[in-house]
Amino acid sequence: MYQQVTDPVGSSPGWSALVAAVPLLVLFTLLGVVRVRAWLAALTGLVLALTVAVAVYGMPVGPALGSAAEGAAFGLFPALWIVVNAIWIYQMTVASGHFEVLRRAFAKVSDDRRVQGVIIAFCFGALLEALAGFGTPVAICSVMLIAIGLTPVKAATVALIANTAPVAYGAVGLPVITLARVTGLPLDEVSAMTGRQVPLLAVFVPLALLVVLDGRRGLREVWPAALVCGATFAAVQYLMANYGPVELTDVAAALVSAAAVLLLLRRWRPAGEAPAEEPDGTGGAGGAEGPAPVGGDPAGAGTPSVGTASAGTAGTAVRVQAPPRPADTRAEVVRAFTPYAVVIALFSVVSVPAVADALARTTATFDWPGLHITSPDGEPLGLVRFKLDWLAGGGTVLLVAGLITALALRVPAWQAVAAYGRTLRQLRTAAVTVTAVLALAYVMNASGQTATMGAFLAGAGSLFPMLSPLLGWFGTAVTGSDTSSNSLFGALQVSAAEGAGHSPVLTAAANTSGGVLGKMISPQNLAIGASAVGLSGREGELFRRVLAATAVFVPLMCLLVHLQSTSLLSWMVP
């Protein structure tokens, strides 16, 4: 039996928190400053976390290694199980030629790539987050953004930043439901308070996407579409969080937001034109190092569009007009959208309470062997229990969606199997990164390192509400999951708030609201985004690109929560 301690270094909360933070500080420094490959940075952080756990916290070697093994297992299932099957679906759309059909279909919605990017990354990504979560939106939206012509780096960056505001109610409301369970607070109050924080963020995220897509010009020329997108999403998210079923909050917000933008496009067009994308060192959009296609065009570009070609001998170039492409039939367009329609339909079905209950009976839950750990108060830790939802998990749903996709797109069996094999090869380094990061997170959680840092921040007294979103941000950045962050720090937020005389509902909600901003810099999510677009090993570059967004939004969220703890905005607290 190992009982956690929170102040192992000279009984000092400050020094203990500093030592506990060393694995994470090294991890992010290696990623963002030294530019070490993500898998190597993650393994280095894991070794440091194990060293601190054993040498500083006095955790026995056996439980320390056992907690790392449990975290690695969680990285393989469900995290990588989801990503593998999501990218497999994409590979089959390339093999069948429907990836290009999809690109042309989005061009008909709007010929402006910036508008297309907002619709795909924010609206469609929010719908995927609402139904699946756990990296699915980043994996699928990244490759869809490449389909409209973005470079791999920009596609992954946009998908990561967009995957923020919907996260609080992602996976059919699981983060806020988990938060209510671990804190003992009423679900309706936790949901309502979260719905009075996160929607304000949703208003500005589409505008930030325009800056990434086209800088100030994009913001100046396309802001009406982004504002309509963010404002309608925020309004519906607020209404559903306060008055509707929590599980359908993001589903409704995503659908209404997309419909509002489409209605706007019937009467309004952007003032300028989206610039052509320049190669970013990856072969350009869908280039040689982009997502590897299976079969068909080896460059992943599909059939060439109308244009010119050069031919000739002895240095003489002759311009030859390429034959015009016949218009895509309605049946082909419908077939191109079928994989994503199947994904939405299947996740909607498994979210039905009766179906969810039936599938839950197949889930195996067991104590991880060799882990007997209690909190500083002597309570058993829930993290030692492993849940293997092999049938109800999102990855299995995506596997079924992939099989249906193969039939719908008429992909031969041999080609579908080849696509799966190529997907596994593409994700081999991401697998190391994700499993190492989750192993690091579990070691820090089991040993008490995470609790040490949380307790240090909780000692801020009257300033605690301002810092409470940082706890959620930190927890999600480490684990890659807002749900896990709420499990880690939800109870701590409540006890600290009660001790300092603040509303526990406010600080509990701040944990999940701050957590949505840690999603984009989580090494787990960075690895998923990089792997989806064929940039394994360049996670550090993505980290630097999204760091500015989290650096802007986190202080604003901290300020909002602080104002809600004062008489100025206390009327917002239920």
Coordinates of C-alpha atoms in Angstrom, one line a residue:
M1 CA 0.0 0.0 0.0
Y2 CA 1.3 3.4 -1.0
Q3 CA -0.2 6.6 0.6
Q4 CA 0.4 9.8 -1.3
V5 CA 2.1 12.8 0.2
T6 CA 1.7 16.4 -1.0
D7 CA 4.8 18.1 0.6
P8 CA 7.7 15.6 0.4
V9 CA 10.4 18.3 0.0
G10 CA 11.1 19.7 3.5
S11 CA 7.3 19.8 4.2
S12 CA 7.3 22.9 1.9
P13 CA 4.3 23.2 -0.6
G14 CA 6.3 25.6 -2.7
W15 CA 9.5 23.5 -3.1
S16 CA 7.5 20.3 -3.4
A17 CA 5.4 21.8 -6.2
L18 CA 8.6 23.0 -8.0
V19 CA 10.2 19.6 -7.9
A20 CA 6.9 17.9 -8.9
A21 CA 6.7 20.2 -12.0
V22 CA 10.2 19.2 -13.3
P23 CA 9.0 16.4 -15.6
L24 CA 6.5 18.7 -17.3
L25 CA 8.9 21.7 -17.5
V26 CA 11.4 19.5 -19.2
L27 CA 8.8 17.9 -21.5
F28 CA 7.5 21.3 -22.8
T29 CA 11.0 22.8 -23.0
L30 CA 12.2 19.9 -25.1
L31 CA 9.2 20.3 -27.3
G32 CA 8.9 24.0 -27.7
V33 CA 12.5 25.3 -27.2
V34 CA 15.0 22.5 -27.9
R35 CA 12.7 21.1 -30.6
V36 CA 13.4 17.5 -29.7
R37 CA 11.1 14.9 -31.4
A38 CA 7.9 14.4 -29.4
W39 CA 8.4 10.7 -28.7
L40 CA 11.9 11.4 -27.3
A41 CA 10.7 14.3 -25.2
A42 CA 7.8 12.2 -23.9
L43 CA 10.1 9.3 -22.9
T44 CA 12.5 11.8 -21.2
G45 CA 9.6 13.2 -19.2
L46 CA 8.4 9.8 -18.2
V47 CA 11.9 8.8 -16.9
L48 CA 12.0 12.0 -14.9
A49 CA 8.5 11.5 -13.5
L50 CA 9.4 7.9 -12.4
T51 CA 12.6 9.3 -10.8
V52 CA 10.8 12.0 -8.9
A53 CA 8.1 9.5 -7.8
V54 CA 10.6 7.0 -6.4
A55 CA 13.4 9.2 -5.2
V56 CA 11.4 12.2 -3.8
Y57 CA 7.9 10.9 -3.0
G58 CA 9.1 7.5 -1.8
M59 CA 6.8 5.5 -4.1
P60 CA 7.9 1.9 -4.4
V61 CA 9.4 0.9 -7.8
G62 CA 6.7 -1.7 -8.4
P63 CA 3.6 0.6 -8.1
A64 CA 5.5 3.4 -10.0
L65 CA 6.1 1.1 -13.0
G66 CA 2.6 -0.3 -12.6
S67 CA 1.0 3.1 -12.9
A68 CA 3.2 3.9 -15.9
A69 CA 1.9 0.6 -17.5
E70 CA -1.7 1.5 -16.8
G71 CA -1.2 4.9 -18.4
A72 CA 0.4 3.4 -21.5
A73 CA -2.5 1.0 -21.8
F74 CA -4.9 3.9 -21.7
G75 CA -2.8 5.5 -24.4
L76 CA -3.3 2.5 -26.6
F77 CA -7.0 2.1 -25.7
P78 CA -9.0 4.2 -26.2
A79 CA -6.8 7.0 -27.4
L80 CA -4.8 5.4 -30.3
W81 CA -7.7 3.0 -31.0
I82 CA -9.8 6.0 -32.0
V83 CA -7.1 7.7 -34.0
V84 CA -6.1 4.6 -36.0
N85 CA -9.6 4.0 -37.1
A86 CA -10.4 7.6 -37.8
I87 CA -7.3 8.0 -40.1
W88 CA -8.1 4.6 -41.8
I89 CA -11.5 6.1 -42.9
Y90 CA -9.6 9.0 -44.4
Q91 CA -7.1 6.7 -46.2
M92 CA -10.0 4.9 -47.9
T93 CA -11.5 8.1 -49.1
V94 CA -8.2 8.9 -50.8
A95 CA -7.9 5.4 -52.3
S96 CA -11.4 5.6 -53.8
G97 CA -10.9 9.1 -55.2
H98 CA -13.7 10.6 -53.0
F99 CA -11.3 12.8 -51.1
E100 CA -11.1 15.1 -54.1
V101 CA -14.8 15.0 -54.6
L102 CA -15.2 16.1 -51.0
R103 CA -12.8 19.0 -51.6
R104 CA -14.8 20.2 -54.6
A105 CA -18.1 19.9 -52.7
F106 CA -16.8 22.2 -50.0
A107 CA -15.7 24.6 -52.7
K108 CA -19.3 24.8 -53.9
V109 CA -20.5 25.8 -50.4
S110 CA -18.1 28.7 -50.5
D111 CA -15.2 29.3 -52.8
D112 CA -13.4 31.0 -49.9
R113 CA -11.0 28.6 -48.2
R114 CA -11.2 30.6 -45.0
V115 CA -15.0 30.2 -44.7
Q116 CA -14.6 26.5 -45.5
G117 CA -11.9 26.2 -42.8
V118 CA -14.2 27.7 -40.1
I119 CA -17.1 25.5 -41.0
I120 CA -15.0 22.3 -41.0
A121 CA -12.8 22.9 -38.0
F122 CA -15.2 24.7 -35.7
C123 CA -18.7 23.5 -36.7
F124 CA -18.0 19.9 -37.9
G125 CA -15.2 19.5 -35.4
A126 CA -17.6 20.5 -32.6
L127 CA -20.1 17.9 -33.7
L128 CA -17.4 15.2 -33.7
E129 CA -16.3 16.4 -30.2
A130 CA -19.9 16.2 -29.0
L131 CA -20.3 12.7 -30.2
A132 CA -16.8 11.1 -29.7
G133 CA -14.1 13.3 -28.2
F134 CA -10.7 11.8 -27.3
G135 CA -8.9 13.3 -30.3
T136 CA -11.4 12.3 -33.0
P137 CA -12.1 15.9 -34.2
V138 CA -8.4 16.7 -34.6
A139 CA -7.7 13.5 -36.4
I140 CA -10.6 13.8 -38.9
C141 CA -10.8 17.6 -39.3
S142 CA -7.1 17.9 -40.0
V143 CA -7.3 15.7 -43.1
M144 CA -10.5 17.4 -44.2
L145 CA -8.8 20.7 -44.0
I146 CA -6.0 19.4 -46.3
A147 CA -8.8 18.4 -48.7
I148 CA -9.7 22.1 -49.2
G149 CA -6.1 23.0 -49.9
L150 CA -4.4 23.9 -46.5
T151 CA -0.9 22.9 -45.9
P152 CA -0.5 20.0 -43.3
V153 CA 1.0 22.3 -40.6
K154 CA -1.8 24.9 -41.0
A155 CA -4.5 22.2 -41.1
A156 CA -3.3 20.6 -37.9
T157 CA -2.9 24.0 -36.2
V158 CA -6.4 25.1 -37.1
A159 CA -7.9 21.8 -36.0
L160 CA -6.2 22.0 -32.6
I161 CA -7.2 25.6 -31.9
A162 CA -10.8 24.9 -33.0
N163 CA -11.0 21.9 -30.6
T164 CA -11.5 24.2 -27.5
A165 CA -14.9 25.6 -26.8
P166 CA -16.8 22.3 -27.6
V167 CA -14.6 20.3 -25.2
A168 CA -16.5 21.1 -22.0
Y169 CA -19.5 19.3 -23.3
G170 CA -17.7 16.8 -25.5
A171 CA -18.3 13.1 -25.7
V172 CA -22.0 13.6 -24.9
G173 CA -21.4 15.8 -21.9
L174 CA -18.9 13.5 -20.2
P175 CA -16.6 16.2 -18.8
V176 CA -19.3 18.1 -16.8
I177 CA -21.1 14.9 -15.9
T178 CA -17.8 13.6 -14.4
L179 CA -17.2 16.9 -12.7
A180 CA -20.6 16.7 -11.0
R181 CA -19.9 13.1 -9.8
V182 CA -16.5 13.7 -8.3
T183 CA -17.5 16.9 -6.6
G184 CA -21.0 15.9 -5.4
L185 CA -22.4 19.1 -6.8
P186 CA -25.8 19.1 -8.7
L187 CA -25.3 18.5 -12.4
D188 CA -27.6 21.2 -13.4
E189 CA -25.7 23.8 -11.5
V190 CA -22.3 22.7 -12.7
S191 CA -23.6 22.6 -16.3
A192 CA -25.2 26.0 -16.0
M193 CA -22.1 27.7 -14.5
T194 CA -19.9 26.1 -17.2
G195 CA -22.4 27.4 -19.7
R196 CA -21.8 30.9 -18.4
Q197 CA -18.0 30.8 -19.1
V198 CA -17.2 28.6 -22.1
P199 CA -19.7 30.3 -24.5
L200 CA -17.9 33.6 -24.2
L201 CA -14.8 31.7 -25.4
A202 CA -16.8 30.3 -28.3
V203 CA -17.5 33.7 -29.7
F204 CA -13.8 34.5 -30.3
V205 CA -12.4 31.1 -31.4
P206 CA -13.7 31.3 -35.0
L207 CA -12.1 34.8 -35.2
A208 CA -8.8 33.4 -34.0
L209 CA -9.1 30.7 -36.7
L210 CA -9.3 33.5 -39.4
V211 CA -6.0 35.0 -38.0
V212 CA -4.3 31.6 -38.4
L213 CA -5.8 31.0 -41.8
D214 CA -5.0 34.4 -43.3
G215 CA -3.7 36.9 -40.7
R216 CA -5.3 40.3 -40.4
R217 CA -6.6 40.3 -43.9
G218 CA -8.7 37.2 -43.1
L219 CA -10.1 38.8 -40.0
R220 CA -10.9 42.0 -41.9
E221 CA -12.5 40.3 -44.9
V222 CA -14.3 37.3 -43.3
W223 CA -15.2 38.4 -39.8
P224 CA -19.0 38.4 -40.5
A225 CA -19.0 34.6 -41.1
A226 CA -16.8 34.0 -38.1
L227 CA -18.9 36.2 -35.8
V228 CA -22.1 34.5 -36.9
C229 CA -20.5 31.1 -36.4
G230 CA -19.2 31.9 -32.9
A231 CA -22.2 33.9 -31.7
T232 CA -24.8 31.3 -32.7
F233 CA -22.7 28.5 -31.2
A234 CA -22.3 30.4 -28.0
A235 CA -26.0 31.3 -27.7
V236 CA -27.2 27.7 -28.3
Q237 CA -24.5 26.3 -26.0
Y238 CA -25.6 28.7 -23.2
L239 CA -29.3 27.8 -23.7
M240 CA -28.7 24.0 -23.8
A241 CA -26.2 24.1 -20.8
N242 CA -28.8 26.0 -18.7
Y243 CA -32.1 24.6 -19.9
G244 CA -31.6 21.6 -22.1
P245 CA -30.2 18.1 -21.9
V246 CA -26.5 18.4 -21.1
E247 CA -25.6 15.5 -23.4
L248 CA -26.9 17.3 -26.5
T249 CA -25.4 20.7 -25.7
D250 CA -22.6 20.7 -28.4
V251 CA -24.7 18.7 -30.9
A252 CA -27.3 21.4 -31.0
A253 CA -24.8 24.2 -31.0
A254 CA -22.7 22.7 -33.8
L255 CA -25.7 22.1 -36.1
V256 CA -27.3 25.6 -35.5
S257 CA -23.9 27.3 -36.0
A258 CA -23.3 25.6 -39.3
A259 CA -26.8 26.3 -40.5
A260 CA -26.4 30.0 -39.6
V261 CA -23.2 30.3 -41.6
L262 CA -24.8 28.6 -44.6
L263 CA -27.8 31.0 -44.4
L264 CA -25.4 34.0 -44.3
L265 CA -23.5 32.8 -47.3
R266 CA -26.7 33.0 -49.4
R267 CA -26.7 36.8 -49.0
W268 CA -23.0 37.6 -48.3
R269 CA -19.6 36.9 -49.7
P270 CA -16.1 37.7 -48.4
A271 CA -14.7 40.9 -49.7
G272 CA -11.4 39.4 -50.9
E273 CA -10.1 36.0 -52.0
A274 CA -8.3 33.4 -49.9
P275 CA -4.6 33.4 -50.7
A276 CA -3.0 30.3 -52.3
E277 CA -1.3 28.0 -49.8
E278 CA 2.4 27.9 -50.0
P279 CA 4.4 24.7 -49.3
D280 CA 5.5 24.5 -45.6
G281 CA 8.3 22.0 -46.0
T282 CA 6.0 19.0 -46.1
G283 CA 5.3 18.9 -49.8
G284 CA 2.5 21.4 -49.5
A285 CA -1.1 20.5 -48.9
G286 CA -1.3 16.7 -49.3
G287 CA 2.3 16.6 -50.4
A288 CA 5.0 14.0 -50.1
E289 CA 5.1 14.0 -46.3
G290 CA 1.4 14.7 -45.8
P291 CA -1.1 12.0 -45.0
A292 CA 0.0 9.0 -47.0
P293 CA -2.6 7.9 -49.5
V294 CA -3.3 4.3 -50.4
G295 CA -3.6 3.5 -54.1
G296 CA -4.7 6.0 -56.7
D297 CA -2.6 9.1 -57.2
P298 CA 0.7 8.6 -55.3
A299 CA 0.8 12.3 -54.3
G300 CA -2.7 12.1 -52.8
A301 CA -3.9 14.9 -55.2
G302 CA -6.5 12.9 -56.9
T303 CA -7.4 13.6 -60.6
P304 CA -5.9 16.9 -61.8
S305 CA -8.3 19.8 -62.2
V306 CA -8.7 21.9 -65.3
G307 CA -5.4 23.6 -66.1
T308 CA -2.3 23.3 -68.3
A309 CA 0.5 20.8 -68.6
S310 CA 4.0 21.1 -70.1
A311 CA 5.3 18.6 -72.7
G312 CA 8.1 18.6 -75.1
T313 CA 11.6 17.4 -75.9
A314 CA 15.1 18.9 -76.0
G315 CA 14.2 21.7 -73.7
T316 CA 11.3 22.9 -75.8
A317 CA 8.1 23.4 -73.7
V318 CA 4.7 23.1 -75.3
R319 CA 1.7 24.2 -73.4
V320 CA -1.1 21.7 -73.6
Q321 CA -4.6 22.4 -72.3
A322 CA -5.8 19.6 -69.9
P323 CA -9.2 18.1 -70.8
P324 CA -12.1 19.6 -68.8
R325 CA -13.2 17.5 -65.9
P326 CA -16.8 16.3 -66.0
A327 CA -18.9 17.7 -63.1
D328 CA -19.2 15.4 -60.1
T329 CA -22.6 13.7 -60.0
R330 CA -24.9 14.1 -57.1
A331 CA -24.5 10.4 -56.3
E332 CA -20.7 10.8 -56.1
V333 CA -21.0 13.9 -53.8
V334 CA -23.3 12.0 -51.5
R335 CA -20.9 9.1 -51.5
A336 CA -18.0 11.4 -50.6
F337 CA -19.9 12.6 -47.5
T338 CA -21.1 9.2 -46.6
P339 CA -18.1 8.3 -44.3
Y340 CA -18.7 11.3 -42.1
A341 CA -22.5 10.9 -42.1
V342 CA -22.0 7.3 -41.0
V343 CA -19.7 8.4 -38.2
I344 CA -22.3 10.9 -37.0
A345 CA -25.1 8.4 -37.3
L346 CA -23.3 5.7 -35.4
F347 CA -22.2 7.9 -32.6
S348 CA -25.8 9.3 -32.3
V349 CA -27.2 5.7 -32.1
V350 CA -24.7 4.6 -29.4
S351 CA -25.6 7.8 -27.4
V352 CA -29.2 6.7 -27.1
P353 CA -29.6 5.7 -23.4
A354 CA -31.0 2.3 -24.2
V355 CA -28.2 1.4 -26.6
A356 CA -25.6 2.9 -24.4
D357 CA -26.8 0.8 -21.4
A358 CA -26.8 -2.3 -23.5
L359 CA -23.2 -1.6 -24.8
A360 CA -22.1 -0.7 -21.2
R361 CA -22.8 -4.3 -20.1
T362 CA -19.9 -5.4 -22.3
T363 CA -17.4 -3.1 -20.6
A364 CA -14.9 -4.7 -18.3
T365 CA -13.7 -2.7 -15.3
F366 CA -10.9 -4.1 -13.0
D367 CA -8.3 -2.9 -10.6
W368 CA -4.9 -2.6 -12.2
P369 CA -2.6 -5.4 -10.9
G370 CA -0.1 -4.3 -8.3
L371 CA -1.6 -0.9 -7.6
H372 CA -2.8 -0.3 -4.1
I373 CA -2.7 3.5 -3.6
T374 CA -4.6 5.9 -1.3
S375 CA -4.8 9.6 -1.2
P376 CA -3.2 11.7 1.6
D377 CA -6.5 11.3 3.5
G378 CA -6.4 7.5 3.2
E379 CA -9.1 7.2 0.5
P380 CA -8.5 4.7 -2.3
L381 CA -7.7 6.3 -5.7
G382 CA -10.1 5.8 -8.5
L383 CA -7.4 5.9 -11.1
V384 CA -6.2 2.4 -10.3
R385 CA -9.4 1.0 -11.9
F386 CA -9.1 0.4 -15.6
K387 CA -12.1 0.5 -17.9
L388 CA -12.0 -1.6 -21.1
D389 CA -15.0 -0.6 -23.1
W390 CA -14.0 -2.6 -26.1
L391 CA -17.4 -2.5 -27.7
A392 CA -18.8 0.8 -26.5
G393 CA -15.6 2.8 -27.1
G394 CA -15.3 5.4 -29.8
G395 CA -12.6 3.5 -31.6
T396 CA -14.8 0.5 -32.1
V397 CA -17.6 2.7 -33.4
L398 CA -15.1 4.2 -35.9
L399 CA -14.0 0.7 -36.9
V400 CA -17.6 -0.2 -37.7
A401 CA -17.9 3.1 -39.6
G402 CA -14.8 2.2 -41.5
L403 CA -16.2 -1.1 -42.6
I404 CA -19.4 0.6 -43.8
T405 CA -17.3 3.2 -45.5
A406 CA -15.4 0.5 -47.5
L407 CA -18.7 -0.9 -48.7
A408 CA -20.2 2.6 -49.5
L409 CA -17.1 3.8 -51.4
R410 CA -16.7 0.4 -53.1
V411 CA -13.2 0.0 -51.8
P412 CA -11.9 -3.6 -52.5
A413 CA -11.1 -5.7 -49.4
W414 CA -7.4 -5.9 -50.2
Q415 CA -7.2 -2.1 -50.6
A416 CA -9.0 -1.5 -47.3
V417 CA -6.6 -3.9 -45.5
A418 CA -3.6 -2.2 -47.2
A419 CA -5.0 1.2 -46.0
Y420 CA -5.1 -0.1 -42.5
G421 CA -1.6 -1.4 -42.6
R422 CA -0.3 2.0 -43.9
T423 CA -2.2 3.8 -41.2
L424 CA -0.5 1.7 -38.5
R425 CA 2.9 2.4 -40.1
Q426 CA 2.1 6.1 -40.2
L427 CA 1.2 6.2 -36.5
R428 CA 4.1 4.2 -35.2
T429 CA 6.0 7.2 -33.7
A430 CA 2.7 8.7 -32.5
A431 CA 2.0 5.5 -30.6
V432 CA 5.2 5.9 -28.6
T433 CA 4.4 9.6 -27.9
V434 CA 0.9 9.1 -26.8
T435 CA 1.6 6.0 -24.6
A436 CA 4.6 7.7 -23.0
V437 CA 2.7 10.9 -22.3
L438 CA -0.2 9.0 -20.7
A439 CA 2.3 6.9 -18.7
L440 CA 3.9 10.1 -17.4
A441 CA 0.5 11.5 -16.5
Y442 CA -0.5 8.4 -14.5
V443 CA 2.8 8.3 -12.7
M444 CA 2.4 11.9 -11.6
N445 CA -1.2 11.3 -10.6
A446 CA -0.5 8.1 -8.7
S447 CA 2.6 9.4 -6.9
G448 CA 1.0 12.6 -5.8
Q449 CA 3.0 15.0 -8.0
T450 CA -0.2 16.4 -9.6
A451 CA -1.9 16.8 -6.3
T452 CA 1.1 18.7 -4.9
M453 CA 0.9 21.3 -7.7
G454 CA -2.8 21.5 -7.3
A455 CA -2.6 22.0 -3.5
F456 CA 0.0 24.7 -4.0
L457 CA -2.3 26.7 -6.3
A458 CA -5.2 26.1 -3.9
G459 CA -3.3 28.0 -1.2
A460 CA -3.8 31.3 -3.0
G461 CA -6.7 32.2 -0.8
S462 CA -8.8 35.1 -2.1
L463 CA -6.9 34.9 -5.5
F464 CA -7.8 31.3 -5.9
P465 CA -10.8 31.9 -8.3
M466 CA -8.4 33.7 -10.7
L467 CA -6.0 30.7 -10.6
S468 CA -8.7 27.9 -10.7
P469 CA -8.9 27.8 -14.5
L470 CA -5.1 27.2 -14.5
L471 CA -5.6 24.0 -12.6
G472 CA -8.0 22.7 -15.3
W473 CA -5.7 24.0 -18.0
F474 CA -2.8 22.2 -16.4
G475 CA -4.7 18.9 -15.9
T476 CA -5.9 18.8 -19.5
A477 CA -2.5 19.7 -20.9
V478 CA -1.0 16.8 -19.0
T479 CA -3.6 14.1 -19.6
G480 CA -5.1 15.3 -22.9
S481 CA -8.6 15.0 -21.5
D482 CA -10.9 17.6 -19.8
T483 CA -12.7 14.6 -18.3
S484 CA -9.5 13.4 -16.7
S485 CA -8.6 16.9 -15.5
N486 CA -12.0 17.2 -13.8
S487 CA -11.4 13.8 -12.1
L488 CA -8.0 15.0 -10.9
F489 CA -8.9 18.5 -9.6
G490 CA -12.6 18.7 -9.3
A491 CA -12.8 17.8 -5.6
L492 CA -9.7 20.0 -4.9
Q493 CA -11.4 23.0 -6.5
V494 CA -14.4 22.5 -4.3
S495 CA -12.5 22.1 -1.0
A496 CA -10.2 25.1 -1.8
A497 CA -13.2 27.3 -2.7
E498 CA -15.0 26.4 0.5
G499 CA -11.9 27.1 2.6
A500 CA -11.4 30.5 1.0
G501 CA -15.1 31.4 1.2
H502 CA -15.9 31.2 -2.6
S503 CA -18.6 29.5 -4.5
P504 CA -17.6 25.8 -5.1
V505 CA -19.8 25.7 -8.2
L506 CA -17.8 28.6 -9.7
T507 CA -14.4 27.1 -9.2
A508 CA -15.5 23.6 -10.2
A509 CA -16.9 25.0 -13.4
A510 CA -13.7 27.0 -13.9
N511 CA -11.8 23.7 -13.8
T512 CA -13.5 22.4 -16.9
S513 CA -13.6 25.8 -18.6
G514 CA -9.9 26.3 -18.2
G515 CA -9.4 22.7 -19.2
V516 CA -10.7 23.3 -22.7
L517 CA -7.7 25.6 -23.3
G518 CA -5.2 23.0 -22.3
K519 CA -6.4 20.6 -25.0
M520 CA -4.6 22.3 -27.8
I521 CA -1.1 22.1 -26.2
S522 CA -1.5 18.5 -24.8
P523 CA 1.3 16.4 -26.1
Q524 CA -1.3 13.6 -26.7
N525 CA -3.4 15.9 -28.9
L526 CA -0.3 17.3 -30.6
A527 CA 0.8 13.8 -31.5
I528 CA -2.7 13.0 -32.9
G529 CA -2.8 16.2 -35.0
A530 CA 0.8 15.6 -36.3
S531 CA 0.1 12.0 -37.2
A532 CA -3.2 12.8 -38.9
V533 CA -1.4 15.0 -41.5
G534 CA 1.8 13.1 -41.8
L535 CA 4.0 15.3 -39.6
S536 CA 5.1 12.8 -37.0
G537 CA 8.2 14.2 -35.3
R538 CA 7.2 17.8 -35.8
E539 CA 4.9 18.1 -32.8
G540 CA 7.1 20.8 -31.4
E541 CA 6.4 23.0 -34.4
L542 CA 2.7 22.6 -33.8
F543 CA 3.2 23.3 -30.1
R544 CA 4.8 26.7 -30.9
R545 CA 2.0 27.6 -33.3
V546 CA -0.8 27.0 -30.9
L547 CA 1.0 28.4 -27.9
A548 CA 0.0 32.0 -28.8
A549 CA -3.7 31.1 -28.8
T550 CA -3.6 29.4 -25.4
A551 CA -1.5 32.3 -24.0
V552 CA -4.2 34.8 -25.1
F553 CA -7.3 32.8 -24.0
V554 CA -6.1 31.5 -20.6
P555 CA -5.6 34.9 -19.0
L556 CA -9.0 36.0 -20.3
M557 CA -10.7 33.0 -18.8
C558 CA -8.9 33.6 -15.5
L559 CA -10.1 37.2 -15.5
L560 CA -13.6 36.2 -16.2
V561 CA -13.7 33.7 -13.4
H562 CA -12.2 36.3 -11.0
L563 CA -14.8 38.8 -11.9
Q564 CA -17.5 36.2 -11.4
S565 CA -16.2 35.8 -7.9
T566 CA -16.7 39.5 -7.2
S567 CA -19.8 41.6 -6.9
L568 CA -19.3 42.8 -10.4
L569 CA -20.3 39.5 -12.1
S570 CA -21.5 37.4 -9.1
W571 CA -25.0 37.5 -10.6
M572 CA -23.8 35.0 -13.2
V573 CA -23.2 32.3 -10.5
P574 CA -26.3 30.0 -10.0

